[in-house]
PDB file of C-alpha atoms in Angstrom:
ATOM      1  CA  VAL A   1      60.178-104.865  25.133  1.00 77.00           C
ATOM      2  CA  LEU A   2      61.936-103.552  28.220  1.00 82.00           C
ATOM      3  CA  GLN A   3      64.842-101.161  27.669  1.00 85.00           C
ATOM      4  CA  THR A   4      66.920 -98.543  29.450  1.00 88.00           C
ATOM      5  CA  ASN A   5      65.433 -95.037  29.256  1.00 85.00           C
ATOM      6  CA  SER A   6      67.220 -92.206  27.444  1.00 86.00           C
ATOM      7  CA  SER A   7      68.878 -90.786  30.576  1.00 88.00           C
ATOM      8  CA  GLY A   8      70.202 -94.219  31.520  1.00 85.00           C
ATOM      9  CA  ASP A   9      68.857 -94.148  35.077  1.00 88.00           C
ATOM     10  CA  GLY A  10      65.722 -96.265  34.618  1.00 86.00           C
ATOM     11  CA  VAL A  11      63.916 -98.714  32.446  1.00 86.00           C
ATOM     12  CA  GLU A  12      60.916 -98.342  30.182  1.00 85.00           C
ATOM     13  CA  PHE A  13      58.612-100.433  28.027  1.00 84.00           C
ATOM     14  CA  THR A  14      58.654 -99.689  24.317  1.00 85.00           C
ATOM     15  CA  SER A  15      55.195-101.160  23.714  1.00 87.00           C
ATOM     16  CA  ASN A  16      51.939-101.891  25.579  1.00 87.00           C
ATOM     17  CA  VAL A  17      52.138-104.225  28.554  1.00 86.00           C
ATOM     18  CA  ASP A  18      49.337-106.525  29.615  1.00 87.00           C
ATOM     19  CA  VAL A  19      49.660-107.873  33.148  1.00 86.00           C
ATOM     20  CA  PRO A  20      47.367-110.881  33.476  1.00 89.00           C
ATOM     21  CA  GLY A  21      47.690-111.007  37.283  1.00 89.00           C
ATOM     22  CA  THR A  22      48.105-108.440  40.027  1.00 89.00           C
ATOM     23  CA  LEU A  23      50.468-105.512  39.499  1.00 87.00           C
ATOM     24  CA  ASP A  24      52.165-104.675  42.804  1.00 90.00           C
ATOM     25  CA  VAL A  25      54.162-101.450  42.833  1.00 89.00           C
ATOM     26  CA  THR A  26      56.193-100.356  45.845  1.00 91.00           C
ATOM     27  CA  GLY A  27      56.736 -96.597  45.946  1.00 90.00           C
ATOM     28  CA  ALA A  28      55.147 -93.698  44.122  1.00 88.00           C
ATOM     29  CA  THR A  29      53.797 -94.210  40.623  1.00 88.00           C
ATOM     30  CA  THR A  30      53.750 -91.484  37.979  1.00 86.00           C
ATOM     31  CA  LEU A  31      51.607 -91.850  34.873  1.00 86.00           C
ATOM     32  CA  ASP A  32      52.179 -89.626  31.860  1.00 85.00           C
ATOM     33  CA  SER A  33      48.633 -90.018  30.578  1.00 87.00           C
ATOM     34  CA  THR A  34      45.116 -91.039  31.554  1.00 87.00           C
ATOM     35  CA  LEU A  35      44.452 -93.952  33.879  1.00 86.00           C
ATOM     36  CA  ASN A  36      41.483 -95.996  32.666  1.00 87.00           C
ATOM     37  CA  VAL A  37      40.102 -98.570  35.077  1.00 87.00           C
ATOM     38  CA  ALA A  38      37.484-101.162  34.181  1.00 87.00           C
ATOM     39  CA  GLY A  39      35.744-102.153  37.401  1.00 86.00           C
ATOM     40  CA  THR A  40      35.841-100.812  40.939  1.00 87.00           C
ATOM     41  CA  THR A  41      38.842 -98.898  42.228  1.00 86.00           C
ATOM     42  CA  THR A  42      39.663 -98.933  45.927  1.00 87.00           C
ATOM     43  CA  ALA A  43      41.943 -96.333  47.491  1.00 87.00           C
ATOM     44  CA  ALA A  44      42.856 -95.618  51.107  1.00 88.00           C
ATOM     45  CA  SER A  45      42.809 -91.886  50.344  1.00 89.00           C
ATOM     46  CA  ILE A  46      42.755 -89.627  47.316  1.00 88.00           C
ATOM     47  CA  ASP A  47      44.313 -86.174  47.143  1.00 89.00           C
ATOM     48  CA  ALA A  48      43.276 -84.348  43.978  1.00 88.00           C
ATOM     49  CA  SER A  49      44.837 -81.002  43.157  1.00 90.00           C
ATOM     50  CA  GLY A  50      42.746 -80.370  40.044  1.00 90.00           C
ATOM     51  CA  ASN A  51      39.093 -80.688  39.118  1.00 91.00           C
ATOM     52  CA  VAL A  52      37.293 -83.909  39.955  1.00 88.00           C
ATOM     53  CA  GLY A  53      34.379 -84.923  37.759  1.00 89.00           C
ATOM     54  CA  VAL A  54      31.827 -87.525  38.818  1.00 89.00           C
ATOM     55  CA  ASP A  55      29.453 -88.604  36.068  1.00 90.00           C
ATOM     56  CA  GLY A  56      27.404 -91.074  38.121  1.00 92.00           C
ATOM     57  CA  ASN A  57      25.824 -90.953  41.550  1.00 93.00           C
ATOM     58  CA  PHE A  58      28.117 -89.826  44.348  1.00 92.00           C
ATOM     59  CA  ASP A  59      28.047 -91.022  47.939  1.00 93.00           C
ATOM     60  CA  VAL A  60      30.109 -90.812  51.113  1.00 92.00           C
ATOM     61  CA  ASN A  61      29.967 -93.847  53.416  1.00 93.00           C
ATOM     62  CA  THR A  62      27.012 -95.299  51.478  1.00 91.00           C
ATOM     63  CA  ASN A  63      24.294 -92.839  52.607  1.00 94.00           C
ATOM     64  CA  LYS A  64      25.842 -90.097  54.782  1.00 96.00           C
ATOM     65  CA  PHE A  65      26.136 -87.643  51.893  1.00 95.00           C
ATOM     66  CA  THR A  66      24.691 -88.430  48.479  1.00 96.00           C
ATOM     67  CA  VAL A  67      24.193 -86.630  45.191  1.00 95.00           C
ATOM     68  CA  ALA A  68      21.916 -88.138  42.548  1.00 96.00           C
ATOM     69  CA  ALA A  69      23.501 -87.751  39.112  1.00 95.00           C
ATOM     70  CA  SER A  70      20.210 -87.434  37.225  1.00 96.00           C
ATOM     71  CA  SER A  71      18.670 -84.649  39.361  1.00 95.00           C
ATOM     72  CA  GLY A  72      21.389 -83.143  41.526  1.00 93.00           C
ATOM     73  CA  ASN A  73      19.269 -83.885  44.593  1.00 94.00           C
ATOM     74  CA  THR A  74      21.504 -83.984  47.638  1.00 94.00           C
ATOM     75  CA  ALA A  75      20.867 -85.810  50.910  1.00 95.00           C
ATOM     76  CA  ILE A  76      22.841 -85.202  54.093  1.00 95.00           C
ATOM     77  CA  ALA A  77      22.344 -87.669  56.940  1.00 95.00           C
ATOM     78  CA  GLY A  78      24.174 -85.574  59.550  1.00 94.00           C
ATOM     79  CA  THR A  79      24.209 -81.940  60.606  1.00 94.00           C
ATOM     80  CA  LEU A  80      25.009 -79.266  58.026  1.00 92.00           C
ATOM     81  CA  ASP A  81      27.018 -76.436  59.621  1.00 93.00           C
ATOM     82  CA  VAL A  82      27.353 -73.348  57.446  1.00 92.00           C
ATOM     83  CA  THR A  83      29.580 -70.360  58.103  1.00 95.00           C
ATOM     84  CA  GLY A  84      28.502 -67.600  55.780  1.00 93.00           C
ATOM     85  CA  THR A  85      25.394 -66.921  53.718  1.00 91.00           C
ATOM     86  CA  ILE A  86      23.038 -69.523  52.305  1.00 87.00           C
ATOM     87  CA  GLY A  87      21.558 -68.410  49.011  1.00 86.00           C
ATOM     88  CA  THR A  88      18.477 -70.112  47.644  1.00 86.00           C
ATOM     89  CA  THR A  89      16.281 -69.665  44.611  1.00 86.00           C
ATOM     90  CA  GLY A  90      12.726 -70.712  45.339  1.00 86.00           C
ATOM     91  CA  GLY A  91      13.025 -70.613  49.142  1.00 88.00           C
ATOM     92  CA  PHE A  92      13.268 -73.582  51.473  1.00 89.00           C
ATOM     93  CA  THR A  93      11.140 -75.718  53.769  1.00 89.00           C
ATOM     94  CA  SER A  94      12.155 -76.988  57.196  1.00 89.00           C
ATOM     95  CA  ASN A  95       9.618 -79.362  58.733  1.00 91.00           C
ATOM     96  CA  ASN A  96       6.400 -77.519  57.861  1.00 93.00           C
ATOM     97  CA  ILE A  97       7.827 -73.960  57.984  1.00 94.00           C
ATOM     98  CA  ARG A  98       8.281 -72.434  54.538  1.00 93.00           C
ATOM     99  CA  VAL A  99      10.531 -69.440  53.908  1.00 92.00           C
ATOM    100  CA  GLY A 100      10.252 -67.719  50.545  1.00 91.00           C
ATOM    101  CA  ARG A 101       8.270 -70.594  48.990  1.00 90.00           C
ATOM    102  CA  THR A 102       4.796 -69.039  48.759  1.00 88.00           C
ATOM    103  CA  GLY A 103       6.089 -65.502  48.224  1.00 87.00           C
ATOM    104  CA  GLY A 104       9.507 -63.886  48.110  1.00 85.00           C
ATOM    105  CA  ASN A 105       9.135 -62.126  51.483  1.00 88.00           C
ATOM    106  CA  GLU A 106       6.828 -64.625  53.163  1.00 91.00           C
ATOM    107  CA  ILE A 107       7.212 -67.037  56.084  1.00 92.00           C
ATOM    108  CA  ASP A 108       4.301 -69.446  56.373  1.00 93.00           C
ATOM    109  CA  THR A 109       3.474 -73.060  57.146  1.00 94.00           C
ATOM    110  CA  SER A 110       2.410 -75.969  54.993  1.00 92.00           C
ATOM    111  CA  THR A 111       0.178 -77.218  57.854  1.00 93.00           C
ATOM    112  CA  GLY A 112      -0.893 -75.837  61.222  1.00 92.00           C
ATOM    113  CA  GLY A 113      -0.102 -72.495  62.814  1.00 91.00           C
ATOM    114  CA  LEU A 114       3.172 -70.624  63.169  1.00 91.00           C
ATOM    115  CA  THR A 115       4.605 -70.088  66.648  1.00 91.00           C
ATOM    116  CA  ILE A 116       7.369 -67.578  67.224  1.00 90.00           C
ATOM    117  CA  ASP A 117       8.970 -68.273  70.589  1.00 90.00           C
ATOM    118  CA  SER A 118      12.282 -66.917  71.846  1.00 90.00           C
ATOM    119  CA  ALA A 119      14.462 -68.388  74.566  1.00 92.00           C
ATOM    120  CA  SER A 120      14.544 -65.020  76.358  1.00 93.00           C
ATOM    121  CA  GLY A 121      10.765 -64.609  76.345  1.00 87.00           C
ATOM    122  CA  THR A 122      10.942 -61.447  74.236  1.00 88.00           C
ATOM    123  CA  THR A 123      10.220 -61.203  70.518  1.00 88.00           C
ATOM    124  CA  THR A 124      11.120 -57.878  68.904  1.00 87.00           C
ATOM    125  CA  VAL A 125       9.514 -56.479  65.775  1.00 86.00           C
ATOM    126  CA  ASP A 126      11.740 -53.591  64.692  1.00 88.00           C
ATOM    127  CA  ASP A 127       9.484 -52.259  61.955  1.00 87.00           C
ATOM    128  CA  ASP A 128       5.798 -51.460  61.444  1.00 80.00           C
ATOM    129  CA  LEU A 129       3.536 -54.411  62.219  1.00 80.00           C
ATOM    130  CA  ASN A 130       0.446 -54.788  60.060  1.00 79.00           C
ATOM    131  CA  VAL A 131      -2.068 -57.387  61.211  1.00 78.00           C
ATOM    132  CA  THR A 132      -4.854 -58.537  58.903  1.00 79.00           C
ATOM    133  CA  GLY A 133      -6.437 -61.040  61.296  1.00 76.00           C
ATOM    134  CA  THR A 134      -7.486 -60.912  64.940  1.00 75.00           C
ATOM    135  CA  ILE A 135      -5.051 -60.130  67.732  1.00 73.00           C
ATOM    136  CA  THR A 136      -5.587 -62.145  70.897  1.00 73.00           C
ATOM    137  CA  ALA A 137      -3.436 -61.155  73.847  1.00 71.00           C
ATOM    138  CA  GLY A 138      -3.172 -62.550  77.369  1.00 67.00           C
ATOM    139  CA  SER A 139      -2.047 -59.128  78.592  1.00 65.00           C
ATOM    140  CA  ILE A 140      -0.854 -55.868  77.135  1.00 62.00           C
ATOM    141  CA  ASP A 141       1.770 -53.692  78.803  1.00 60.00           C
ATOM    142  CA  ALA A 142       1.449 -50.289  77.194  1.00 56.00           C
ATOM    143  CA  ASP A 143       3.570 -48.274  79.656  1.00 53.00           C
ATOM    144  CA  SER A 144       6.198 -47.572  77.041  1.00 50.00           C
ATOM    145  CA  ILE A 145       3.874 -46.526  74.209  1.00 53.00           C
ATOM    146  CA  ASP A 146       4.664 -42.973  73.154  1.00 53.00           C
ATOM    147  CA  ASN A 147       2.217 -40.599  71.480  1.00 54.00           C
ATOM    148  CA  LEU A 148      -0.712 -42.960  71.977  1.00 52.00           C
ATOM    149  CA  ASP A 149      -3.938 -41.577  70.528  1.00 53.00           C
ATOM    150  CA  SER A 150      -7.168 -43.388  71.393  1.00 53.00           C
ATOM    151  CA  SER A 151      -8.545 -42.551  67.950  1.00 54.00           C
ATOM    152  CA  GLN A 152      -6.044 -45.049  66.549  1.00 54.00           C
ATOM    153  CA  PHE A 153      -8.091 -47.879  68.075  1.00 54.00           C
ATOM    154  CA  LEU A 154     -11.132 -48.583  65.930  1.00 49.00           C
ATOM    155  CA  ARG A 155     -13.803 -51.167  66.722  1.00 50.00           C
ATOM    156  CA  SER A 156     -16.870 -52.184  64.789  1.00 50.00           C
ATOM    157  CA  ASP A 157     -18.891 -52.665  67.983  1.00 51.00           C
ATOM    158  CA  THR A 158     -19.281 -50.406  71.006  1.00 52.00           C
ATOM    159  CA  SER A 159     -19.211 -53.031  73.761  1.00 44.00           C
ATOM    160  CA  ASP A 160     -15.751 -51.921  74.902  1.00 46.00           C
ATOM    161  CA  THR A 161     -13.973 -48.607  74.626  1.00 42.00           C
ATOM    162  CA  PHE A 162     -10.300 -47.849  74.413  1.00 44.00           C
ATOM    163  CA  SER A 163      -8.774 -44.707  75.858  1.00 42.00           C
ATOM    164  CA  ALA A 164      -5.244 -43.452  76.209  1.00 42.00           C
ATOM    165  CA  THR A 165      -4.098 -41.731  79.338  1.00 44.00           C
ATOM    166  CA  ASN A 166      -0.470 -40.852  80.129  1.00 42.00           C
ATOM    167  CA  HIS A 167       0.928 -43.256  77.554  1.00 38.00           C
ATOM    168  CA  SER A 168      -0.916 -46.297  78.826  1.00 39.00           C
ATOM    169  CA  LEU A 169      -3.720 -48.386  77.400  1.00 43.00           C
ATOM    170  CA  THR A 170      -6.832 -48.722  79.527  1.00 42.00           C
ATOM    171  CA  PHE A 171      -9.766 -51.015  78.898  1.00 42.00           C
ATOM    172  CA  ALA A 172     -12.919 -49.337  80.183  1.00 38.00           C
TER     173      ALA A 172
END
């Protein structure tokens, strides 16, 4: 039943209405309760001011950004730009470089070697450097080494000797 509302400036239905065809509404629509839709809903844009819950899989433009409902796995087809800190639990892997995966303070690779290469040609280590393996160098410039003591260089063989003279490293 259609009747005039209590303020007299509109009309209202006094019972449920079933529209067997298409409902076409010109102008804004205000609902006083939940909107339940059976089937697919298409909208040109949605502006939500409150929380939005998605109980199934979520995607943007089919496969550009997806979230799997069962696992939370997220796939991004484009570039992810982040301003601020990225926090991870369990580290991350990019190509075959692993950061924090094998150990909390460890950078390693899943296959192959690790190359550190800077655009400027200079790589700075601003703390003590402990090397467990072999160091192979094309050249060593030791002009800026301060307090160099030749006793700091230990070798298991005596085929070469190391000496320090005036803060430089000489191979004899």
